[in-house]
PDB file of C-alpha atoms in Angstrom:
ATOM      1  CA  MET N   1      57.194  -7.114 -30.507  1.00 61.00           C
ATOM      2  CA  LYS N   2      59.682  -4.598 -29.223  1.00 74.00           C
ATOM      3  CA  LYS N   3      61.696  -5.702 -26.219  1.00 78.00           C
ATOM      4  CA  ASN N   4      60.499  -2.765 -24.110  1.00 83.00           C
ATOM      5  CA  MET N   5      56.823  -3.641 -24.735  1.00 85.00           C
ATOM      6  CA  LYS N   6      57.524  -7.240 -23.776  1.00 88.00           C
ATOM      7  CA  LEU N   7      59.227  -6.211 -20.530  1.00 91.00           C
ATOM      8  CA  LEU N   8      56.555  -3.636 -19.708  1.00 92.00           C
ATOM      9  CA  SER N   9      53.724  -6.100 -20.276  1.00 93.00           C
ATOM     10  CA  ILE N  10      55.425  -8.714 -18.065  1.00 93.00           C
ATOM     11  CA  GLY N  11      56.013  -6.068 -15.387  1.00 94.00           C
ATOM     12  CA  ILE N  12      52.386  -4.935 -15.402  1.00 95.00           C
ATOM     13  CA  ALA N  13      51.233  -8.572 -15.307  1.00 95.00           C
ATOM     14  CA  LEU N  14      53.380  -9.174 -12.226  1.00 95.00           C
ATOM     15  CA  ILE N  15      52.113  -6.106 -10.371  1.00 96.00           C
ATOM     16  CA  LEU N  16      48.538  -7.118 -11.229  1.00 94.00           C
ATOM     17  CA  LEU N  17      49.178 -10.519  -9.681  1.00 95.00           C
ATOM     18  CA  GLY N  18      50.565  -8.692  -6.639  1.00 93.00           C
ATOM     19  CA  CYS N  19      47.016  -7.429  -6.080  1.00 91.00           C
ATOM     20  CA  LEU N  20      46.064 -10.944  -4.963  1.00 92.00           C
ATOM     21  CA  ALA N  21      48.134 -10.451  -1.810  1.00 90.00           C
ATOM     22  CA  ASP N  22      47.080  -8.410   1.204  1.00 89.00           C
ATOM     23  CA  MET N  23      48.634  -5.095   0.149  1.00 90.00           C
ATOM     24  CA  PRO N  24      48.204  -1.557   1.471  1.00 92.00           C
ATOM     25  CA  TYR N  25      45.732   0.675  -0.369  1.00 90.00           C
ATOM     26  CA  GLY N  26      48.589   2.721  -1.834  1.00 91.00           C
ATOM     27  CA  TYR N  27      49.737  -0.325  -3.789  1.00 92.00           C
ATOM     28  CA  PHE N  28      46.361  -0.596  -5.501  1.00 91.00           C
ATOM     29  CA  GLN N  29      46.484   3.112  -6.388  1.00 91.00           C
ATOM     30  CA  PHE N  30      49.948   2.596  -7.875  1.00 94.00           C
ATOM     31  CA  VAL N  31      48.680  -0.389  -9.872  1.00 93.00           C
ATOM     32  CA  ARG N  32      45.828   1.687 -11.290  1.00 93.00           C
ATOM     33  CA  PHE N  33      48.162   4.510 -12.391  1.00 95.00           C
ATOM     34  CA  ALA N  34      50.813   2.167 -13.814  1.00 95.00           C
ATOM     35  CA  SER N  35      48.247  -0.033 -15.568  1.00 95.00           C
ATOM     36  CA  ALA N  36      46.331   2.877 -17.073  1.00 95.00           C
ATOM     37  CA  ALA N  37      49.572   4.410 -18.334  1.00 94.00           C
ATOM     38  CA  PHE N  38      50.764   1.126 -19.831  1.00 95.00           C
ATOM     39  CA  PHE N  39      47.416   0.274 -21.426  1.00 95.00           C
ATOM     40  CA  SER N  40      47.190   3.770 -22.935  1.00 95.00           C
ATOM     41  CA  TYR N  41      50.697   3.424 -24.365  1.00 94.00           C
ATOM     42  CA  ALA N  42      49.942  -0.105 -25.600  1.00 92.00           C
ATOM     43  CA  ALA N  43      46.744   1.123 -27.311  1.00 94.00           C
ATOM     44  CA  TYR N  44      48.750   3.815 -29.100  1.00 94.00           C
ATOM     45  CA  HIS N  45      51.501   1.322 -29.980  1.00 91.00           C
ATOM     46  CA  GLU N  46      49.081  -1.245 -31.412  1.00 91.00           C
ATOM     47  CA  ASN N  47      47.154   1.432 -33.310  1.00 92.00           C
ATOM     48  CA  GLU N  48      50.410   2.608 -34.908  1.00 90.00           C
ATOM     49  CA  LYS N  49      51.178  -0.998 -35.908  1.00 88.00           C
ATOM     50  CA  GLY N  50      47.735  -1.238 -37.516  1.00 88.00           C
ATOM     51  CA  SER N  51      46.252  -3.675 -35.011  1.00 86.00           C
ATOM     52  CA  LYS N  52      42.961  -1.883 -34.381  1.00 92.00           C
ATOM     53  CA  GLU N  53      41.429  -4.782 -32.417  1.00 92.00           C
ATOM     54  CA  LEU N  54      44.263  -4.887 -29.879  1.00 92.00           C
ATOM     55  CA  ALA N  55      44.268  -1.103 -29.695  1.00 93.00           C
ATOM     56  CA  ILE N  56      40.588  -1.166 -28.707  1.00 95.00           C
ATOM     57  CA  VAL N  57      41.201  -3.892 -26.107  1.00 94.00           C
ATOM     58  CA  PHE N  58      44.016  -1.868 -24.545  1.00 95.00           C
ATOM     59  CA  LEU N  59      41.921   1.299 -24.641  1.00 95.00           C
ATOM     60  CA  VAL N  60      39.090  -0.448 -22.778  1.00 94.00           C
ATOM     61  CA  LEU N  61      41.602  -1.734 -20.210  1.00 95.00           C
ATOM     62  CA  ALA N  62      43.023   1.777 -19.802  1.00 95.00           C
ATOM     63  CA  ILE N  63      39.519   3.051 -19.038  1.00 93.00           C
ATOM     64  CA  LEU N  64      38.838   0.169 -16.637  1.00 92.00           C
ATOM     65  CA  PHE N  65      42.056   0.727 -14.681  1.00 91.00           C
ATOM     66  CA  GLN N  66      42.114   4.527 -14.828  1.00 90.00           C
ATOM     67  CA  PRO N  67      42.651   6.030 -11.352  1.00 84.00           C
ATOM     68  CA  PHE N  68      40.457   9.125 -11.586  1.00 87.00           C
ATOM     69  CA  ILE N  69      36.945   7.680 -11.388  1.00 86.00           C
ATOM     70  CA  LYS N  70      36.973   4.558  -9.240  1.00 82.00           C
ATOM     71  CA  ILE N  71      35.141   1.582 -10.695  1.00 80.00           C
ATOM     72  CA  SER N  72      33.933  -0.482  -7.743  1.00 82.00           C
ATOM     73  CA  LEU N  73      33.822  -4.145  -8.684  1.00 84.00           C
ATOM     74  CA  GLY N  74      34.566  -5.559  -5.238  1.00 85.00           C
ATOM     75  CA  ARG N  75      37.735  -7.328  -4.173  1.00 85.00           C
ATOM     76  CA  THR N  76      36.801 -10.760  -5.539  1.00 89.00           C
ATOM     77  CA  LEU N  77      35.799  -9.522  -8.982  1.00 93.00           C
ATOM     78  CA  TRP N  78      38.858  -7.267  -9.212  1.00 91.00           C
ATOM     79  CA  ASN N  79      41.063 -10.273  -8.352  1.00 92.00           C
ATOM     80  CA  ILE N  80      39.462 -12.237 -11.182  1.00 93.00           C
ATOM     81  CA  VAL N  81      39.966  -9.315 -13.584  1.00 93.00           C
ATOM     82  CA  ASP N  82      43.589  -8.931 -12.450  1.00 93.00           C
ATOM     83  CA  VAL N  83      44.349 -12.610 -13.077  1.00 95.00           C
ATOM     84  CA  ILE N  84      42.644 -12.660 -16.488  1.00 95.00           C
ATOM     85  CA  VAL N  85      44.405  -9.476 -17.601  1.00 95.00           C
ATOM     86  CA  ALA N  86      47.761 -10.724 -16.263  1.00 96.00           C
ATOM     87  CA  LEU N  87      47.384 -13.986 -18.192  1.00 94.00           C
ATOM     88  CA  GLY N  88      46.477 -11.995 -21.301  1.00 94.00           C
ATOM     89  CA  LEU N  89      49.570  -9.838 -20.861  1.00 94.00           C
ATOM     90  CA  PHE N  90      51.783 -12.900 -20.511  1.00 93.00           C
ATOM     91  CA  GLY N  91      50.290 -14.162 -23.768  1.00 91.00           C
ATOM     92  CA  TYR N  92      50.745 -10.755 -25.387  1.00 90.00           C
ATOM     93  CA  SER N  93      54.391 -10.639 -24.320  1.00 89.00           C
ATOM     94  CA  SER N  94      55.089 -14.033 -25.884  1.00 87.00           C
ATOM     95  CA  GLY N  95      53.548 -13.027 -29.221  1.00 76.00           C
ATOM     96  CA  LYS N  96      55.241 -13.131 -32.586  1.00 60.00           C
ATOM     97  CA  LYS N  97      57.880 -10.534 -33.424  1.00 50.00           C
ATOM     98  CA  LYS N  98      56.757  -8.077 -36.072  1.00 46.00           C
TER      99      LYS N  98
END
């Protein structure tokens, strides 16, 4: 994995975990924009590498986190999603180098 993808995935994981704290609404908007941008880039990156399954996962995450049409899951469910996605990103960032 490229170093920049590793750092970006760790950064997004950390800001997702920041959503567990009592943050202003603007923070959550920032997280949605940053996450959607990263997941879109990651989908493209994985597709170019030939990993169609990961590309689809990242595309679904980009749609889930996109900031234009709000998906209302409720605070508790969003916190669960944020933690699961953050853990997945930590795993992704520690993957094998290719």
